[in-house]
CSV table of N, CA, C and O in Angstrom, one decimal:
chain,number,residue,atom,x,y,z
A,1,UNK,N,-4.2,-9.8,-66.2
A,1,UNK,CA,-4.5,-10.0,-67.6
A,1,UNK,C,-4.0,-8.8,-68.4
A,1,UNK,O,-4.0,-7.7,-67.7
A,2,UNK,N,-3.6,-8.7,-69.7
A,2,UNK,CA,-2.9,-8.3,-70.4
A,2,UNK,C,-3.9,-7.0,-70.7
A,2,UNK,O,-3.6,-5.8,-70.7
A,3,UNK,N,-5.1,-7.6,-71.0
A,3,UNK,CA,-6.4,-6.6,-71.1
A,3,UNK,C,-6.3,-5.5,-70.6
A,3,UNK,O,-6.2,-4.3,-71.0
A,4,UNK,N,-6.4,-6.1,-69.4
A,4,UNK,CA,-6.6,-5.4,-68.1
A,4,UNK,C,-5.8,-4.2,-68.0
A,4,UNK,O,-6.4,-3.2,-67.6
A,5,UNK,N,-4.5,-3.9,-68.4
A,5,UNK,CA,-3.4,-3.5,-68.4
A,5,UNK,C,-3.6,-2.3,-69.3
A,5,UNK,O,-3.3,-1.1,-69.0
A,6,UNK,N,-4.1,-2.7,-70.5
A,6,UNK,CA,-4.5,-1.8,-71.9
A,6,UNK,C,-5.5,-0.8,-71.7
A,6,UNK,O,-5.4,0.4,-72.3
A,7,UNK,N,-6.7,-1.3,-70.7
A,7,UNK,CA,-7.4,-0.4,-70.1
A,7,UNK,C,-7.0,0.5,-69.6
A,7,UNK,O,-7.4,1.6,-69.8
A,8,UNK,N,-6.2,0.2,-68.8
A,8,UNK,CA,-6.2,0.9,-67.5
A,8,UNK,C,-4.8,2.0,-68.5
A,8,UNK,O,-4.5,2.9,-67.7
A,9,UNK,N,-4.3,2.0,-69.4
A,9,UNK,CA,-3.5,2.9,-69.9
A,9,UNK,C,-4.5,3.7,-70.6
A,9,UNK,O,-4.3,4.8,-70.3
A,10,UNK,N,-5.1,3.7,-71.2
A,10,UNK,CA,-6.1,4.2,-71.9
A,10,UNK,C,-6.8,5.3,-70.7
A,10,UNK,O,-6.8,6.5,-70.8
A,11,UNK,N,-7.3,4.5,-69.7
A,11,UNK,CA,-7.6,5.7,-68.4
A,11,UNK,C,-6.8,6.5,-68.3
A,11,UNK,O,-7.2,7.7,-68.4
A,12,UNK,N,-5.5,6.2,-68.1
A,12,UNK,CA,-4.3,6.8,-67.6
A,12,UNK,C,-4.7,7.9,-68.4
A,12,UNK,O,-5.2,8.9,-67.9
A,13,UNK,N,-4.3,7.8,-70.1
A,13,UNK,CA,-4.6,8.9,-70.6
A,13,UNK,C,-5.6,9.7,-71.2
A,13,UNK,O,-5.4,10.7,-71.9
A,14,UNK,N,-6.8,9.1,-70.9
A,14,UNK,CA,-8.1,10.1,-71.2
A,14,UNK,C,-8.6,10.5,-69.9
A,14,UNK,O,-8.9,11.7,-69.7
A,15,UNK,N,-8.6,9.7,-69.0
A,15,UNK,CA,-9.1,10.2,-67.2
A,15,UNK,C,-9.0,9.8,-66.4
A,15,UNK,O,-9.9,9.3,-65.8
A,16,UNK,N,-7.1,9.9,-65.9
A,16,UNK,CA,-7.1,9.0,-64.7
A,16,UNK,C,-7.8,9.6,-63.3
A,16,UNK,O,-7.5,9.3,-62.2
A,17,UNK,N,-8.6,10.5,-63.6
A,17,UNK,CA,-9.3,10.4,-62.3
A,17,UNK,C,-10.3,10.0,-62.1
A,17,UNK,O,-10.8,10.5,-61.1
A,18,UNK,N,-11.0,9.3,-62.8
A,18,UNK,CA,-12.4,8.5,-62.8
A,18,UNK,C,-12.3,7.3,-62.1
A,18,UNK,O,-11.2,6.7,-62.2
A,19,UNK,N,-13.0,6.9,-61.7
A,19,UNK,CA,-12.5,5.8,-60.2
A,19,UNK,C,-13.0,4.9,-61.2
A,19,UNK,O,-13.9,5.2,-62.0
A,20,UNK,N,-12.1,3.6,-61.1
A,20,UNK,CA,-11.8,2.5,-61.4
A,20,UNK,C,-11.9,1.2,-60.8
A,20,UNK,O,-10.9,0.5,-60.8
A,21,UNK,N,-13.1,0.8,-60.3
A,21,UNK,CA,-13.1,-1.0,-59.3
A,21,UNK,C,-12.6,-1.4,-60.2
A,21,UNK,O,-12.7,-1.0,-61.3
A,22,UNK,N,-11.7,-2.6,-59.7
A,22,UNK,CA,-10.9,-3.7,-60.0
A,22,UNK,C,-11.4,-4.8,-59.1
A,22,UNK,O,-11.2,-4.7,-57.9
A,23,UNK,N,-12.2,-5.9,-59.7
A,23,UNK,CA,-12.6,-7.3,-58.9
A,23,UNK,C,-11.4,-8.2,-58.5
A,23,UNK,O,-11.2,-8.9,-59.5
A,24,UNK,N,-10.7,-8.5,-57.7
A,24,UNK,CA,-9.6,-9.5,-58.0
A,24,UNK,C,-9.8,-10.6,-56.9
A,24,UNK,O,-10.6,-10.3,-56.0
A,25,UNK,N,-9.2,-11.6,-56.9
A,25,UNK,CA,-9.3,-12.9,-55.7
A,25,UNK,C,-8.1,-12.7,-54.9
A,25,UNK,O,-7.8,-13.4,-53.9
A,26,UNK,N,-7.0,-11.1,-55.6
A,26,UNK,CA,-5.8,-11.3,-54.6
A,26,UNK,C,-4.4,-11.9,-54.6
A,26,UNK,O,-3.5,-11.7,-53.9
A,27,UNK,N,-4.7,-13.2,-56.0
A,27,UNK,CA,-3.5,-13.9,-56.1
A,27,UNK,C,-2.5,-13.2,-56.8
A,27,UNK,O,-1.3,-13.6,-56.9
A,28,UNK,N,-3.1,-11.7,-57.6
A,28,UNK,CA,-1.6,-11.2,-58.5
A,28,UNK,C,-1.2,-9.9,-57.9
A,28,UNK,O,-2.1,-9.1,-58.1
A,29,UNK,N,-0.1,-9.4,-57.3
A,29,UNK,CA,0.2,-8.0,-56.9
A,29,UNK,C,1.6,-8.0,-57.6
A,29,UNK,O,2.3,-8.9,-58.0
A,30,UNK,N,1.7,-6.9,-57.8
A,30,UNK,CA,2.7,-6.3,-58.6
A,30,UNK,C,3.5,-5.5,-58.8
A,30,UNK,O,3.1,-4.6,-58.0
A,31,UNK,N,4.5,-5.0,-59.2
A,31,UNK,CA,5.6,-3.3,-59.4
A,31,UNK,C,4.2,-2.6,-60.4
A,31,UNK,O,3.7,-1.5,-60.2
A,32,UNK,N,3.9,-3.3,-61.2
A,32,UNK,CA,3.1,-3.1,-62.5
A,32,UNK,C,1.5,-2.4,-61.9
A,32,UNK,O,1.1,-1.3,-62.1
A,33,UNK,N,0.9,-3.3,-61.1
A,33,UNK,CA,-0.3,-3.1,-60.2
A,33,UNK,C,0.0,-1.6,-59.2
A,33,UNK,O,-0.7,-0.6,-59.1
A,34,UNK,N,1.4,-2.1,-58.6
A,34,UNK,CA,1.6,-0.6,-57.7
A,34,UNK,C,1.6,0.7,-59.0
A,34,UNK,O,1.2,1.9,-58.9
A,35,UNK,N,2.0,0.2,-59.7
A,35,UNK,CA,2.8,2.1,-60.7
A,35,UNK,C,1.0,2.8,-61.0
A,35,UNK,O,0.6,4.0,-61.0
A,36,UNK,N,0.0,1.5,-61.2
A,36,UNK,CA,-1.3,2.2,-62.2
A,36,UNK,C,-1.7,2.3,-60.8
A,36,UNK,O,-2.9,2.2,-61.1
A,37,UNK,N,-1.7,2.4,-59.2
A,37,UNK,CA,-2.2,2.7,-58.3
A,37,UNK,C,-2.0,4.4,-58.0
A,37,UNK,O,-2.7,5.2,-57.4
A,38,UNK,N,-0.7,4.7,-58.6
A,38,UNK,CA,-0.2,5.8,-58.8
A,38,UNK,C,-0.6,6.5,-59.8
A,38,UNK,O,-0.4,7.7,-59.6
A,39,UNK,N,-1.1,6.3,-61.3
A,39,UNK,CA,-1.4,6.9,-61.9
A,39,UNK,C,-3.0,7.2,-62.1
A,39,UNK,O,-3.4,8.2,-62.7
A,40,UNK,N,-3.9,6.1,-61.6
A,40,UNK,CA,-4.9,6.6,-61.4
A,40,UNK,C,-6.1,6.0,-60.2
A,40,UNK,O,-5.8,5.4,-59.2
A,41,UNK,N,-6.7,6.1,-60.5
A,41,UNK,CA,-8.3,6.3,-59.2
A,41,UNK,C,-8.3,4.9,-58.9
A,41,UNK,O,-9.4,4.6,-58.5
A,42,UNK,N,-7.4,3.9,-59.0
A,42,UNK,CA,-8.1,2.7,-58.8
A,42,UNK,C,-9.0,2.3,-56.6
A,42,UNK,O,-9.0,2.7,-55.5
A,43,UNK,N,-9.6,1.5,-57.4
A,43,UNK,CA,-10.5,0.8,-56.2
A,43,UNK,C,-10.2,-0.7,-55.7
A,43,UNK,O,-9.2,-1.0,-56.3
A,44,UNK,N,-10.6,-1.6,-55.0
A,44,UNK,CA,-10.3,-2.7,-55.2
A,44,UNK,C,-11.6,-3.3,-54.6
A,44,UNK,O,-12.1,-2.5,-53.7
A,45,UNK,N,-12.1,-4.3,-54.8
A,45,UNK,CA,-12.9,-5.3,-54.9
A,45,UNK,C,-12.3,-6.5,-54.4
A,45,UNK,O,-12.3,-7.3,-55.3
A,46,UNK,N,-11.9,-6.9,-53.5
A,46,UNK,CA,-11.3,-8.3,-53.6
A,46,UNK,C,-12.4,-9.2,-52.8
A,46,UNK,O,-13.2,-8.7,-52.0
A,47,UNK,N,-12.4,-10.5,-53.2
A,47,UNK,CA,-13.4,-11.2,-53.0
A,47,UNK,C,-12.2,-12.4,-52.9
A,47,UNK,O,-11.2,-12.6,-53.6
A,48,UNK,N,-12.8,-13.4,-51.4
A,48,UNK,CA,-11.6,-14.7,-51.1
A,48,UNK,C,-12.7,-15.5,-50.8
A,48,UNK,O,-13.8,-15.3,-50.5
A,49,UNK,N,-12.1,-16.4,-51.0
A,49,UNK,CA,-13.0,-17.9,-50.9
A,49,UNK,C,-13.4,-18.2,-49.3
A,49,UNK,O,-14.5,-18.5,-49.0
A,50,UNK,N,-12.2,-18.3,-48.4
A,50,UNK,CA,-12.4,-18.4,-47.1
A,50,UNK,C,-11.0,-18.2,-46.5
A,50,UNK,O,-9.9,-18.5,-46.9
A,51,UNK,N,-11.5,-17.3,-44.9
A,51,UNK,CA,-10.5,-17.1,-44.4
A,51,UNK,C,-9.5,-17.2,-43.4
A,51,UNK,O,-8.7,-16.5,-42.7
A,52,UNK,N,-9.8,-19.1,-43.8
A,52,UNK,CA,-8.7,-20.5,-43.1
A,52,UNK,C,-8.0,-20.6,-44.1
A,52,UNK,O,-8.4,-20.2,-45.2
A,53,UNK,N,-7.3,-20.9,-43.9
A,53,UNK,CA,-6.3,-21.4,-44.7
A,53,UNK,C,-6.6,-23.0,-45.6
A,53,UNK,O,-6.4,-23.3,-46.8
A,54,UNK,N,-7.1,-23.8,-44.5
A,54,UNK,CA,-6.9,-25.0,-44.6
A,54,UNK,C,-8.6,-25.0,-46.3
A,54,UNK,O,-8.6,-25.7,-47.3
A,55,UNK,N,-9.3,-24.5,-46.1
A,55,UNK,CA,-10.4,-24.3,-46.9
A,55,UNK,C,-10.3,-23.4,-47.5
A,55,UNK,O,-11.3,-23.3,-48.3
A,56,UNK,N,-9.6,-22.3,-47.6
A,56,UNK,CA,-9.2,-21.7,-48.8
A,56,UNK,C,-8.2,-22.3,-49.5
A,56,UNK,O,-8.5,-22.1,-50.7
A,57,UNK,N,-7.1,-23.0,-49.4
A,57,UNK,CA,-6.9,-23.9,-50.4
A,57,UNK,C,-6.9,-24.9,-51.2
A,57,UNK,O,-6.4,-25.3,-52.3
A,58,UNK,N,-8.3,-25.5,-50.0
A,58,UNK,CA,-8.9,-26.8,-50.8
A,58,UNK,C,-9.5,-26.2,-51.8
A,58,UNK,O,-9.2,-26.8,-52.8
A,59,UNK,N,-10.4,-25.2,-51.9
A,59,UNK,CA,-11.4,-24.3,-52.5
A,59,UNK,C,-10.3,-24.0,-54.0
A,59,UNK,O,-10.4,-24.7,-55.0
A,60,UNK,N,-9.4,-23.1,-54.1
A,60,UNK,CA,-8.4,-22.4,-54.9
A,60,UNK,C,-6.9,-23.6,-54.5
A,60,UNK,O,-6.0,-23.6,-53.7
A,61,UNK,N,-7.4,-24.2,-55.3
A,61,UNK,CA,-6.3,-25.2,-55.4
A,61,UNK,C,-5.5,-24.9,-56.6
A,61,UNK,O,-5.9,-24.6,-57.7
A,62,UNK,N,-3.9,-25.0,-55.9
A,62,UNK,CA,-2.5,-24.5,-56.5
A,62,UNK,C,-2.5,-23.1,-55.7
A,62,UNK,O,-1.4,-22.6,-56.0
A,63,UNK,N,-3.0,-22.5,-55.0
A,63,UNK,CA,-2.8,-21.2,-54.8
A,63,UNK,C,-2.6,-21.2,-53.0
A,63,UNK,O,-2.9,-22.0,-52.2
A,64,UNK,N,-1.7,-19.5,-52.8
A,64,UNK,CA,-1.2,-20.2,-51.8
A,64,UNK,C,-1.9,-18.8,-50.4
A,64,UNK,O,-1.8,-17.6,-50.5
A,65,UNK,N,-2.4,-19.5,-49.5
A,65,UNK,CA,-2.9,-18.8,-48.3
A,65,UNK,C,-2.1,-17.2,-48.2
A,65,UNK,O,-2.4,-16.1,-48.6
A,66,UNK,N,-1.1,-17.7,-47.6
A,66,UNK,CA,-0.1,-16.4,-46.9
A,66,UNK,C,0.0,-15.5,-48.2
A,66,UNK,O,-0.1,-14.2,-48.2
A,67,UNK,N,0.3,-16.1,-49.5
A,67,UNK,CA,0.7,-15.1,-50.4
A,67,UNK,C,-0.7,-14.1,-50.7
A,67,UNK,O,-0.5,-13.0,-51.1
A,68,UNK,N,-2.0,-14.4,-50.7
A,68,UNK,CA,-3.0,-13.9,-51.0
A,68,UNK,C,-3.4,-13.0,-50.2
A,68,UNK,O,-3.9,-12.0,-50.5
A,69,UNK,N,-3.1,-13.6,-48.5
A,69,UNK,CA,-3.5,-12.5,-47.2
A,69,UNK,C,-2.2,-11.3,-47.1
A,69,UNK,O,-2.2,-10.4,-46.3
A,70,UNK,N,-1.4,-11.4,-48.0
A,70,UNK,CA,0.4,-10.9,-48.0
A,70,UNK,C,-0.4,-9.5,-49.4
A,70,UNK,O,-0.5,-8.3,-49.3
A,71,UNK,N,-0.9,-10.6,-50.3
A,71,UNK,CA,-1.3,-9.2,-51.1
A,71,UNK,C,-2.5,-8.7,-51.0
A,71,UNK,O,-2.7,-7.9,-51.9
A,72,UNK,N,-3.8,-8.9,-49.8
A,72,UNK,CA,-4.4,-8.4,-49.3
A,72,UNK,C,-4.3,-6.9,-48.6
A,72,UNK,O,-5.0,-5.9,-48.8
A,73,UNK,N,-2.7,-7.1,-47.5
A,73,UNK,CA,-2.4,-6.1,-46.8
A,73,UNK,C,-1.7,-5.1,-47.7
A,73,UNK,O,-1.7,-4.0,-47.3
A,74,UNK,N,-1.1,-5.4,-49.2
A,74,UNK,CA,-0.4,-4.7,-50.1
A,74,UNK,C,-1.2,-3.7,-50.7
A,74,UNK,O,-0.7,-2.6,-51.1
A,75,UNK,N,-3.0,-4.3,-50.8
A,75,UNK,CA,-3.9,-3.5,-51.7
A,75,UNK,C,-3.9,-2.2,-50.3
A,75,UNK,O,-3.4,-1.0,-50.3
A,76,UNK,N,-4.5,-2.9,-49.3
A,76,UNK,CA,-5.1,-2.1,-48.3
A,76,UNK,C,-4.2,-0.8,-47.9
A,76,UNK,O,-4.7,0.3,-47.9
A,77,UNK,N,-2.9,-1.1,-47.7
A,77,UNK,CA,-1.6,-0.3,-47.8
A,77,UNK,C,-1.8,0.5,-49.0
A,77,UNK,O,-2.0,1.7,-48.6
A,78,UNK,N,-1.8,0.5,-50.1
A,78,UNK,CA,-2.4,1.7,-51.2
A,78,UNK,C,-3.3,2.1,-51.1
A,78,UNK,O,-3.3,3.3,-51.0
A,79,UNK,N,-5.1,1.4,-50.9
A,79,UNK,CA,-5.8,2.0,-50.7
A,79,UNK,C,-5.6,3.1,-49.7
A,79,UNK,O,-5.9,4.3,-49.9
A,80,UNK,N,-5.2,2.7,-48.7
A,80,UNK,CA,-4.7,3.9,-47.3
A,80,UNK,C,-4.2,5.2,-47.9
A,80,UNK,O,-4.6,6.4,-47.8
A,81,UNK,N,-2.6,4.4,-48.6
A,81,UNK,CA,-2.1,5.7,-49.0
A,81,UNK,C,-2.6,6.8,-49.6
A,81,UNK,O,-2.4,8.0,-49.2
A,82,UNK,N,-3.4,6.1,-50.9
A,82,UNK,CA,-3.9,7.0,-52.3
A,82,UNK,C,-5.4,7.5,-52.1
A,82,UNK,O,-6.1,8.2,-52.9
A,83,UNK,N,-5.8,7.0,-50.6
A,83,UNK,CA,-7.4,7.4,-49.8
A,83,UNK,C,-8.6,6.9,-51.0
A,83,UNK,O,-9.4,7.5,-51.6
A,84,UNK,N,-8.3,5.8,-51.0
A,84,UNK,CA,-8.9,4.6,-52.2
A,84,UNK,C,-9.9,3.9,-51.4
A,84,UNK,O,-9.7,4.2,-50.2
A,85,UNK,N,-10.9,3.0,-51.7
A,85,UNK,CA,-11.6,2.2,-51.3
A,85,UNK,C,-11.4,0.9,-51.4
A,85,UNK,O,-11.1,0.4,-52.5
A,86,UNK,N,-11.6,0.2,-50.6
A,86,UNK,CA,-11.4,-1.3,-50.9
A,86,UNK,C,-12.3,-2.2,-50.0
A,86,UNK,O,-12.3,-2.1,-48.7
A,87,UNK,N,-13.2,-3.0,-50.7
A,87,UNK,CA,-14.2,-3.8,-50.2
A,87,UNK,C,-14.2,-5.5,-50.3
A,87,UNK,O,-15.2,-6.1,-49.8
């Protein structure tokens, strides 16, 4: 969300070191998501529906299994890097 985005520049420049949770379901990862991983404290929150495939897509219909477990490993991979949290 575009919001989302405004915030998180505004952090950037009054305090990007104040840790930041971010709730997401996982379906959006980004160049845009990586650069504010880099600029400040973020956290992640991800919450999934279930972790079959076949009932996680009935559940989150239009949306696609692999790409959400794909940006799962993407968060977890920054959190590692940046020694971030992710729950």
């Amino acid at each position: 969300h575009k919001f989302v985005y405004k915030i998180l520049d505004q952090v950037a420049i009054i305090k990007p070191e104040i840790k930041v949770t971010i709730a997401t379901n996982g379906t959006v990862f980004s160049k845009v998501v990586q650069r504010y991983f880099e600029k400040i404290n973020i956290n992640i929150n991800l919450s999934l529906d279930s972790l079959t495939k076949e009932i996680y897509e009935s559940i989150r219909v239009n949306s696609n299994f692999e790409l959400v477990t794909g940006n799962l490993m993407k968060f977890r991979d920054l959190c590692k890097k940046y020694d971030r949290n992710m729950c």
